[in-house]
Short mmCIF file of C-alpha atoms in Angstrom, two decimals:
data_model
loop_
_atom_site.label_atom_id
_atom_site.label_comp_id
_atom_site.label_asym_id
_atom_site.label_seq_id
_atom_site.Cartn_x
_atom_site.Cartn_y
_atom_site.Cartn_z
CA MET A 12 -3.85 -12.01 -7.12
CA PRO A 13 -4.55 -8.32 -7.68
CA ARG A 14 -6.82 -7.02 -4.96
CA GLY A 15 -7.97 -3.74 -6.45
CA VAL A 16 -7.12 -0.07 -5.94
CA VAL A 17 -9.81 2.36 -4.78
CA ALA A 18 -8.99 6.09 -4.90
CA VAL A 19 -10.72 8.73 -2.77
CA VAL A 20 -10.95 12.05 -4.64
CA GLY A 21 -12.75 15.35 -4.23
CA ARG A 22 -12.21 19.00 -3.47
CA PRO A 23 -10.80 20.13 -0.08
CA ASN A 24 -12.85 19.97 3.11
CA VAL A 25 -15.46 17.45 1.97
CA GLY A 26 -14.23 14.88 4.50
CA LYS A 27 -12.08 12.64 2.31
CA SER A 28 -9.57 11.84 5.03
CA THR A 29 -12.27 11.33 7.66
CA LEU A 30 -14.06 8.87 5.41
CA PHE A 31 -10.75 7.16 4.58
CA ASN A 32 -9.99 6.68 8.27
CA ARG A 33 -13.51 5.39 8.89
CA LEU A 34 -13.31 2.79 6.10
CA VAL A 35 -9.82 1.64 7.02
CA GLY A 36 -10.18 1.67 10.79
CA GLU A 37 -13.84 0.91 11.46
CA ARG A 38 -13.06 -2.73 12.20
CA LEU A 39 -9.62 -3.43 13.62
CA ALA A 40 -9.68 -6.91 12.10
CA ILE A 41 -9.59 -5.49 8.58
CA VAL A 42 -6.41 -3.46 9.04
CA GLU A 43 -2.94 -4.87 9.71
CA ASP A 44 -1.62 -2.72 12.54
CA LEU A 45 2.16 -2.59 12.66
CA PRO A 46 3.30 -0.73 15.79
CA GLY A 47 6.33 1.42 15.18
CA THR A 48 5.75 1.75 11.46
CA THR A 49 6.11 5.33 10.30
CA ARG A 50 3.17 5.95 7.99
CA ASP A 51 1.07 8.79 6.79
CA ARG A 52 -2.64 8.25 6.20
CA LEU A 53 -2.59 8.02 2.43
CA TYR A 54 -2.72 4.26 1.98
CA GLY A 55 -4.65 1.55 3.77
CA SER A 56 -5.63 -2.07 3.34
CA VAL A 57 -9.30 -2.93 3.78
CA GLU A 58 -11.12 -6.26 3.93
CA TRP A 59 -14.90 -6.42 3.60
CA ARG A 60 -17.06 -9.51 3.10
CA GLY A 61 -14.01 -11.60 2.26
CA ARG A 62 -12.64 -9.16 -0.34
CA GLU A 63 -9.46 -7.16 0.15
CA PHE A 64 -8.68 -3.89 -1.57
CA SER A 65 -6.29 -0.97 -1.19
CA LEU A 66 -7.71 2.43 -0.36
CA VAL A 67 -5.70 5.48 -1.43
CA ASP A 68 -6.56 8.85 0.08
CA THR A 69 -5.71 11.85 -2.08
CA GLY A 70 -6.62 14.19 0.78
CA GLY A 71 -4.10 16.94 1.42
CA LEU A 72 -2.67 16.76 -2.09
CA ASP A 73 -5.00 19.45 -3.30
CA GLU A 74 -3.98 22.06 -0.74
CA VAL A 75 -1.69 23.98 -3.09
CA PRO A 76 -1.20 27.62 -2.09
CA GLY A 77 -0.87 30.32 -4.71
CA PRO A 78 2.61 31.68 -5.50
CA ARG A 79 3.86 34.56 -3.40
CA GLY A 80 3.03 37.91 -4.79
CA ARG A 81 -0.03 36.68 -6.64
CA ASP A 82 -3.57 37.54 -5.64
CA ALA A 83 -6.09 35.15 -4.11
CA THR A 84 -7.50 34.32 -7.56
CA ALA A 85 -4.18 32.75 -8.56
CA GLY A 86 -4.26 30.60 -5.44
CA VAL A 87 -7.78 29.37 -6.20
CA ALA A 88 -6.82 28.58 -9.79
CA GLY A 89 -3.80 26.62 -8.61
CA LEU A 90 -5.93 24.68 -6.16
CA GLU A 91 -8.55 23.80 -8.76
CA ASP A 92 -5.82 22.69 -11.17
CA SER A 93 -4.44 20.47 -8.43
CA VAL A 94 -7.85 18.87 -7.87
CA ARG A 95 -8.17 18.21 -11.60
CA ARG A 96 -4.74 16.57 -11.80
CA GLN A 97 -5.53 14.52 -8.73
CA ALA A 98 -8.66 13.20 -10.40
CA ASP A 99 -6.79 12.49 -13.65
CA VAL A 100 -4.24 10.29 -11.85
CA ALA A 101 -7.03 8.45 -10.04
CA ILE A 102 -8.85 7.86 -13.33
CA ASP A 103 -5.67 6.44 -14.86
CA GLU A 104 -4.57 4.20 -12.03
CA ALA A 105 -7.51 3.18 -9.81
CA ASP A 106 -9.94 0.32 -10.41
CA LEU A 107 -12.67 2.36 -8.71
CA VAL A 108 -12.98 6.05 -7.84
CA LEU A 109 -14.88 7.34 -4.81
CA PHE A 110 -15.93 10.88 -5.73
CA ILE A 111 -16.64 12.62 -2.42
CA VAL A 112 -18.88 15.70 -2.21
CA ASP A 113 -20.27 17.73 0.68
CA ALA A 114 -24.03 17.21 1.15
CA LYS A 115 -24.36 20.55 2.92
CA ASP A 116 -22.54 22.72 0.37
CA GLY A 117 -24.32 21.63 -2.77
CA ILE A 118 -22.73 21.31 -6.23
CA LEU A 119 -19.77 23.57 -7.02
CA PRO A 120 -18.44 24.27 -10.54
CA ILE A 121 -15.23 22.26 -10.00
CA GLU A 122 -17.35 19.24 -9.06
CA GLN A 123 -19.40 19.54 -12.24
CA GLU A 124 -16.18 19.55 -14.25
CA LEU A 125 -14.73 16.55 -12.40
CA ALA A 126 -18.00 14.65 -12.83
CA GLY A 127 -17.77 15.30 -16.58
CA ARG A 128 -14.23 13.91 -16.68
CA LEU A 129 -15.28 10.81 -14.80
CA ARG A 130 -18.28 10.21 -17.08
CA ARG A 131 -16.17 10.57 -20.22
CA SER A 132 -13.47 8.25 -18.88
CA GLY A 133 -15.86 5.37 -18.31
CA LYS A 134 -14.02 4.64 -15.05
CA ALA A 135 -16.08 2.84 -12.41
CA THR A 136 -17.15 5.60 -10.00
CA LEU A 137 -19.19 5.81 -6.82
CA LEU A 138 -20.62 9.23 -5.95
CA VAL A 139 -20.54 9.70 -2.17
CA ALA A 140 -22.24 12.61 -0.41
CA ASN A 141 -20.56 13.03 2.96
CA LYS A 142 -21.87 14.97 5.98
CA ALA A 143 -25.40 13.70 5.31
CA ASP A 144 -26.34 13.66 8.98
CA GLY A 145 -29.94 12.54 9.36
CA TRP A 146 -32.87 12.75 6.95
CA ARG A 147 -32.37 16.47 6.34
CA GLY A 148 -28.81 15.92 5.11
CA GLU A 149 -29.91 13.07 2.86
CA ALA A 150 -32.61 15.29 1.35
CA GLN A 151 -30.07 18.06 0.69
CA ALA A 152 -27.78 15.57 -1.03
CA ALA A 153 -30.40 14.63 -3.62
CA GLU A 154 -29.32 17.46 -5.94
CA PHE A 155 -26.05 15.59 -6.66
CA TYR A 156 -27.99 13.22 -8.91
CA GLN A 157 -27.63 16.06 -11.43
CA LEU A 158 -23.97 15.09 -11.85
CA GLY A 159 -25.05 12.04 -13.84
CA LEU A 160 -22.84 9.53 -12.04
CA GLY A 161 -25.57 7.05 -11.16
CA ASP A 162 -26.67 6.09 -7.67
CA LEU A 163 -25.83 8.44 -4.83
CA HIS A 164 -24.42 7.05 -1.57
CA THR A 165 -25.08 9.25 1.46
CA VAL A 166 -22.79 8.83 4.45
CA SER A 167 -21.62 10.53 7.60
CA ALA A 168 -17.94 9.73 7.96
CA ILE A 169 -17.85 11.09 11.51
CA GLN A 170 -20.86 9.09 12.74
CA GLY A 171 -20.28 6.05 10.52
CA HIS A 172 -23.75 6.30 9.00
CA GLY A 173 -24.01 4.56 5.63
CA THR A 174 -20.42 3.32 5.51
CA GLY A 175 -21.39 -0.37 5.63
CA ASP A 176 -23.62 0.07 2.58
CA LEU A 177 -20.82 2.00 0.87
CA LEU A 178 -18.36 -0.85 1.48
CA ASP A 179 -20.90 -3.28 0.02
CA ALA A 180 -21.11 -1.10 -3.10
CA ILE A 181 -17.30 -0.87 -3.36
CA VAL A 182 -16.89 -4.65 -3.27
CA GLU A 183 -19.62 -5.10 -5.88
CA ARG A 184 -18.00 -2.61 -8.28
CA LEU A 185 -14.42 -3.90 -8.03
CA PRO A 186 -13.23 -6.13 -10.86
CA PRO A 187 -13.25 -9.85 -10.00
CA ASP A 188 -10.22 -11.41 -8.35
CA GLU A 189 -7.83 -12.98 -10.81
CA ALA A 190 -6.17 -16.26 -9.95
CA VAL A 191 -2.42 -16.20 -10.52
CA GLU A 192 -0.79 -19.47 -11.41
CA ASP A 193 2.40 -20.53 -9.63
CA THR A 194 4.09 -20.74 -13.03
CA ALA A 195 3.45 -17.06 -13.76
CA ALA A 196 6.55 -14.90 -14.20
CA PRO A 197 7.65 -13.19 -10.97
CA ARG A 198 6.66 -9.51 -10.94
CA ILE A 199 9.26 -7.28 -9.32
CA ALA A 200 8.31 -3.64 -8.66
CA VAL A 201 11.16 -1.13 -8.45
CA VAL A 202 9.99 1.49 -5.95
CA GLY A 203 11.41 4.46 -4.09
CA ARG A 204 11.50 8.23 -3.95
CA PRO A 205 12.11 10.32 -7.07
CA ASN A 206 15.73 10.53 -8.23
CA VAL A 207 17.03 7.52 -6.29
CA GLY A 208 17.99 5.82 -9.55
CA LYS A 209 15.02 3.56 -10.25
CA SER A 210 15.17 3.98 -14.02
CA SER A 211 18.95 3.54 -14.11
CA PHE A 212 18.59 0.38 -12.05
CA LEU A 213 15.98 -1.01 -14.46
CA ASN A 214 18.11 -0.08 -17.49
CA SER A 215 21.08 -1.87 -15.95
CA LEU A 216 19.02 -5.05 -15.61
CA ALA A 217 17.41 -4.75 -19.03
CA GLY A 218 20.71 -4.07 -20.79
CA PHE A 219 19.31 -1.12 -22.73
CA GLU A 220 17.64 2.24 -22.03
CA ARG A 221 14.10 1.01 -21.38
CA ALA A 222 13.34 3.99 -19.09
CA VAL A 223 14.29 7.66 -19.51
CA VAL A 224 17.09 8.65 -17.15
CA SER A 225 17.52 12.24 -15.95
CA ASP A 226 18.88 14.05 -12.90
CA LEU A 227 15.49 15.73 -12.52
CA PRO A 228 13.24 13.95 -10.01
CA GLY A 229 9.95 12.78 -11.45
CA THR A 230 11.26 12.21 -14.98
CA THR A 231 9.36 8.98 -15.54
CA ARG A 232 5.67 9.61 -16.14
CA ASP A 233 4.10 6.16 -16.18
CA THR A 234 4.74 2.72 -14.79
CA THR A 235 6.48 0.60 -17.41
CA ASN A 236 6.72 -3.18 -17.59
CA THR A 237 9.86 -4.82 -18.90
CA THR A 238 10.21 -8.59 -19.28
CA ILE A 239 13.73 -9.97 -18.98
CA GLU A 240 15.02 -13.51 -18.67
CA ARG A 241 17.29 -14.88 -15.97
CA ASN A 242 18.44 -18.51 -15.83
CA GLY A 243 15.83 -19.42 -18.42
CA ARG A 244 13.05 -17.84 -16.39
CA PRO A 245 11.04 -14.75 -17.42
CA VAL A 246 10.91 -11.92 -14.87
CA VAL A 247 8.67 -8.86 -15.18
CA LEU A 248 10.18 -5.61 -13.89
CA VAL A 249 7.85 -2.72 -13.08
CA ASP A 250 9.33 0.79 -12.89
CA THR A 251 7.13 2.86 -10.58
CA ALA A 252 8.56 6.35 -10.94
CA GLY A 253 6.32 9.41 -10.74
CA ILE A 254 5.01 12.03 -13.12
CA ARG A 255 6.92 14.20 -15.56
CA ARG A 256 5.90 17.78 -16.17
CA ARG A 257 7.45 19.21 -19.32
CA GLY A 258 10.07 21.82 -18.46
CA ARG A 259 9.76 21.60 -14.68
CA VAL A 260 8.88 19.36 -11.78
CA GLU A 261 5.76 20.44 -9.95
CA GLN A 262 5.45 21.02 -6.24
CA GLY A 263 3.99 17.99 -4.47
CA ILE A 264 4.82 15.66 -7.36
CA GLU A 265 5.92 12.85 -5.03
CA SER A 266 2.42 12.66 -3.63
CA TYR A 267 0.86 12.21 -7.07
CA ALA A 268 3.11 9.19 -7.68
CA LEU A 269 1.44 7.28 -4.84
CA LEU A 270 -1.45 5.95 -6.91
CA ARG A 271 0.96 4.65 -9.54
CA THR A 272 3.12 3.02 -6.87
CA ALA A 273 0.04 1.50 -5.25
CA ARG A 274 -1.07 0.11 -8.60
CA ALA A 275 2.35 -1.46 -9.21
CA LEU A 276 2.50 -2.97 -5.71
CA GLU A 277 -0.96 -4.47 -6.11
CA HIS A 278 0.32 -6.45 -9.09
CA ALA A 279 3.77 -7.31 -7.71
CA ASP A 280 5.19 -10.24 -5.80
CA VAL A 281 8.21 -8.41 -4.44
CA ALA A 282 9.32 -4.77 -4.27
CA ILE A 283 12.92 -3.68 -4.67
CA LEU A 284 13.04 -0.52 -2.55
CA LEU A 285 15.85 1.73 -3.73
CA VAL A 286 17.30 4.19 -1.22
CA ASP A 287 19.78 6.96 -2.03
CA ALA A 288 22.91 6.09 -0.04
CA ASN A 289 24.04 9.73 -0.27
CA GLU A 290 20.97 10.89 1.63
CA GLY A 291 20.45 7.88 3.87
CA VAL A 292 17.09 6.43 4.84
CA THR A 293 14.38 9.11 4.89
CA ALA A 294 10.87 9.11 6.33
CA GLN A 295 9.50 8.75 2.79
CA ASP A 296 11.57 5.58 2.28
CA VAL A 297 9.98 4.15 5.40
CA HIS A 298 6.55 5.18 4.11
CA VAL A 299 7.11 3.33 0.85
CA ALA A 300 8.13 0.21 2.80
CA GLY A 301 4.90 0.60 4.76
CA TYR A 302 2.90 0.71 1.53
CA ALA A 303 4.59 -2.49 0.35
CA ILE A 304 3.82 -4.24 3.63
CA GLU A 305 0.19 -3.10 3.43
CA ALA A 306 0.03 -4.59 -0.07
CA GLY A 307 1.50 -7.82 1.29
CA VAL A 308 4.48 -7.98 -1.06
CA GLY A 309 8.04 -8.98 -0.26
CA ILE A 310 10.79 -6.35 0.09
CA VAL A 311 14.52 -6.14 -0.53
CA VAL A 312 16.27 -2.80 0.05
CA GLY A 313 18.97 -1.59 -2.33
CA LEU A 314 21.20 1.22 -1.06
CA ASN A 315 21.87 2.78 -4.46
CA LYS A 316 24.65 5.19 -5.53
CA TRP A 317 27.08 3.28 -3.33
CA ASP A 318 29.83 4.30 -5.76
CA LEU A 319 29.47 7.90 -4.56
CA VAL A 320 29.93 7.36 -0.81
CA ASP A 321 32.77 6.41 1.47
CA ARG A 322 32.81 2.61 1.37
CA SER A 323 34.89 2.15 4.51
CA GLU A 324 34.12 -0.69 6.89
CA GLU A 325 32.98 1.84 9.49
CA ASN A 326 30.49 3.43 7.08
CA THR A 327 29.23 0.03 5.95
CA GLU A 328 28.51 -0.91 9.57
CA HIS A 329 26.85 2.47 10.10
CA PHE A 330 24.41 1.84 7.25
CA GLY A 331 23.63 -1.58 8.68
CA ARG A 332 22.66 0.02 11.99
CA VAL A 333 20.57 2.67 10.21
CA ILE A 334 18.65 0.02 8.25
CA ALA A 335 18.01 -1.98 11.42
CA ARG A 336 16.77 1.13 13.25
CA GLU A 337 14.60 2.67 10.54
CA PHE A 338 13.01 -0.61 9.45
CA HIS A 339 12.79 -2.10 12.95
CA PHE A 340 9.09 -2.86 12.38
CA ALA A 341 10.12 -5.37 9.69
CA PRO A 342 13.37 -7.03 10.85
CA TRP A 343 12.97 -9.62 8.10
CA ILE A 344 13.92 -7.05 5.43
CA SER A 345 17.32 -7.67 3.82
CA TYR A 346 19.50 -5.07 2.07
CA ARG A 347 22.35 -4.76 -0.40
CA PHE A 348 24.79 -2.01 -1.34
CA VAL A 349 24.07 -1.18 -4.97
CA SER A 350 25.35 1.01 -7.80
CA ALA A 351 23.09 1.13 -10.82
CA LYS A 352 25.80 3.15 -12.56
CA THR A 353 28.59 0.57 -12.20
CA GLY A 354 26.34 -2.49 -11.98
CA ARG A 355 27.48 -3.40 -8.46
CA ASN A 356 25.05 -5.92 -6.86
CA VAL A 357 22.30 -5.10 -9.36
CA GLU A 358 21.95 -8.72 -10.44
CA THR A 359 22.33 -9.89 -6.84
CA VAL A 360 19.39 -7.78 -5.71
CA LEU A 361 17.27 -9.19 -8.54
CA ALA A 362 18.28 -12.72 -7.52
CA ASP A 363 17.32 -11.90 -3.93
CA ALA A 364 13.90 -10.69 -5.10
CA VAL A 365 13.24 -13.79 -7.20
CA ALA A 366 14.29 -16.00 -4.26
CA ILE A 367 11.73 -14.20 -2.08
CA VAL A 368 9.04 -14.91 -4.70
CA ASP A 369 9.80 -18.63 -4.44
CA ARG A 370 9.97 -18.48 -0.63
CA ARG A 371 6.49 -16.97 -0.46
CA LYS A 372 5.07 -20.06 -2.18
CA LEU A 373 6.04 -22.36 0.71
CA HIS A 374 2.96 -24.09 2.11
CA VAL A 375 3.31 -25.52 5.62
CA ALA A 376 1.38 -28.68 6.46
CA THR A 377 -1.43 -28.19 8.96
CA SER A 378 -0.02 -30.97 11.18
CA ASP A 379 3.33 -29.16 11.40
CA LEU A 380 1.59 -25.88 12.23
CA HIS A 381 -0.47 -27.56 14.95
CA ARG A 382 2.71 -28.99 16.47
CA LEU A 383 4.30 -25.54 16.46
CA LEU A 384 1.21 -24.03 18.09
CA VAL A 385 1.31 -26.58 20.93
CA GLU A 386 5.02 -25.91 21.49
CA ALA A 387 4.57 -22.12 21.33
CA ILE A 388 1.73 -22.13 23.87
CA ALA A 389 3.69 -24.43 26.20
CA ALA A 390 6.71 -22.13 26.08
CA HIS A 391 4.70 -18.91 26.40
CA PRO A 392 0.98 -19.23 27.22
CA PRO A 393 -1.24 -16.45 25.90
CA PRO A 394 -1.87 -13.84 28.61
CA THR A 395 -5.35 -13.57 30.05
CA ASN A 396 -7.36 -10.50 29.12
CA ARG A 397 -9.17 -8.93 32.07
CA GLY A 398 -8.97 -12.29 33.80
CA GLN A 399 -10.45 -14.18 30.85
CA PRO A 400 -8.31 -17.00 29.40
CA VAL A 401 -7.57 -17.22 25.68
CA ARG A 402 -7.81 -20.72 24.20
CA PHE A 403 -6.37 -21.67 20.81
CA HIS A 404 -7.97 -24.62 19.02
CA HIS A 405 -6.55 -24.93 15.53
CA VAL A 406 -4.24 -23.32 12.95
CA THR A 407 -3.90 -23.61 9.20
CA GLN A 408 -2.21 -21.77 6.35
CA ALA A 409 -4.65 -20.07 4.03
CA ASP A 410 -4.16 -20.41 0.31
CA THR A 411 -3.44 -16.79 -0.52
CA ARG A 412 -0.99 -14.52 -2.30
CA THR A 413 0.73 -13.39 0.93
CA PRO A 414 1.71 -16.15 3.41
CA THR A 415 -1.27 -16.10 5.78
CA PHE A 416 -1.82 -18.20 8.90
CA VAL A 417 -5.28 -18.49 10.42
CA PHE A 418 -5.59 -19.29 14.13
CA PHE A 419 -8.94 -20.40 15.49
CA VAL A 420 -9.53 -19.03 18.99
CA ASP A 421 -12.49 -18.97 21.34
CA ARG A 422 -12.19 -15.17 21.75
CA PRO A 423 -10.22 -13.63 18.84
CA ASP A 424 -10.74 -10.12 20.18
CA LEU A 425 -8.80 -10.99 23.35
CA VAL A 426 -5.59 -11.97 21.56
CA HIS A 427 -3.18 -9.09 22.10
CA PHE A 428 -1.07 -7.88 19.19
CA SER A 429 2.12 -8.73 21.08
CA TYR A 430 1.09 -12.39 21.15
CA GLN A 431 0.35 -12.31 17.43
CA ARG A 432 3.86 -10.95 16.91
CA TYR A 433 5.18 -13.80 19.08
CA LEU A 434 3.46 -16.36 16.85
CA ASP A 435 4.80 -14.56 13.78
CA ASN A 436 8.33 -14.86 15.15
CA ARG A 437 7.92 -18.56 15.96
CA ILE A 438 6.72 -19.28 12.41
CA ARG A 439 9.69 -17.40 10.98
CA GLU A 440 12.13 -19.23 13.27
CA LYS A 441 10.80 -22.55 12.03
CA TRP A 442 10.18 -21.93 8.31
CA GLY A 443 11.96 -18.71 7.43
CA PHE A 444 9.83 -16.54 5.14
CA ALA A 445 12.70 -14.06 5.05
CA GLY A 446 12.03 -11.00 2.92
CA THR A 447 8.24 -11.19 3.02
CA PRO A 448 5.50 -10.07 5.39
CA ILE A 449 3.29 -12.81 6.74
CA ARG A 450 -0.22 -12.27 8.03
CA ILE A 451 -1.63 -13.63 11.25
CA GLN A 452 -5.43 -13.84 11.38
CA MET A 453 -7.53 -14.70 14.42
CA ARG A 454 -10.94 -16.25 13.90
CA GLY A 455 -13.59 -17.59 16.22
CA ALA A 456 -13.32 -21.32 16.95
CA ARG A 457 -16.74 -21.94 15.35
CA GLU A 458 -15.73 -20.26 12.09
#
């Protein structure tokens, strides 16, 4: 069930990242906190009034300095071009765009141009005037109605003023949830950094050159869907490579691929995360895994280009230790040594991904979950919080895209994350769910 992608765009220093952090972190219950996960602040999962959506912050992507030896004018031109490209990607990939402006600065020429692009695109857009602190700030923001983008939402990201109303407006403007039947073809997103061999991997599975292959990172411009058949079953492969710039690859191009990757993950059941075995696991690989977990999709890691490295037993064991260390926040992730060039384990990884899709559909009976809860509490009672006991009353599995287990507790806010992780582990010990994140939700007993 696609949740929706909301992109935050705007020129530098209007408070995009501050607003992003406010919307994602205002209520801890709406964000899945995974201690130890290496993440930047570009992608977050938000739940508001029963609706989930992914928020993508484009902050920081527009800070493009001018080339050395050029004057300040060249730097400004490069920055404005970056803002334009940022908006173009958001228009292409997001379900809803949050166009952030500064209430105190007034309308700048670049904002007039971006507003024109958004109007012409027909993309659902919310105009948000940040830094509208108090009635004076709201009055100053009124001039932004001139941009012709409809209603103006005034907020103060630092103080939190107006953010609840903004979230209401976001939920109202998102496209309706779409029910996905169990019989639908599994959707497998092929994700990873540029030049790790995503397109070659997809071509190997498809049996023909469906995606352009080049040694230059960022060769693939758009996400492409390819339907193949395995064992009489259709499977949709989604290639999520980044953006191609004719003649050269632009600085910061990896960052611009995030919206496309987010879009693909929103519509996927499982992600095949390809890692370059020559380079090992990088921080960006871990970030991509974090995005997949935020989106609630399953993951299988493929260490690609295995044909180019020393395949000794010692090196194989070394990679196993590296995977365990770098992805320690998700010990349920499995991996394979892959060569898209020779075809080694390509089909095996696909079979692993499809198996995860089927595993995610397991529904555990409420009676069995209640029995597990009683046993778990008897073996390890929940710790008291400031002397106050925590009492569990009931548990059930929600009918959702990602395996989700709802525990009804007298004081949900007192359940420490470590105990939630304990319950996660007990569920996995009993029913598996290997290869997929599961979500643990705490609700008040009266809910």
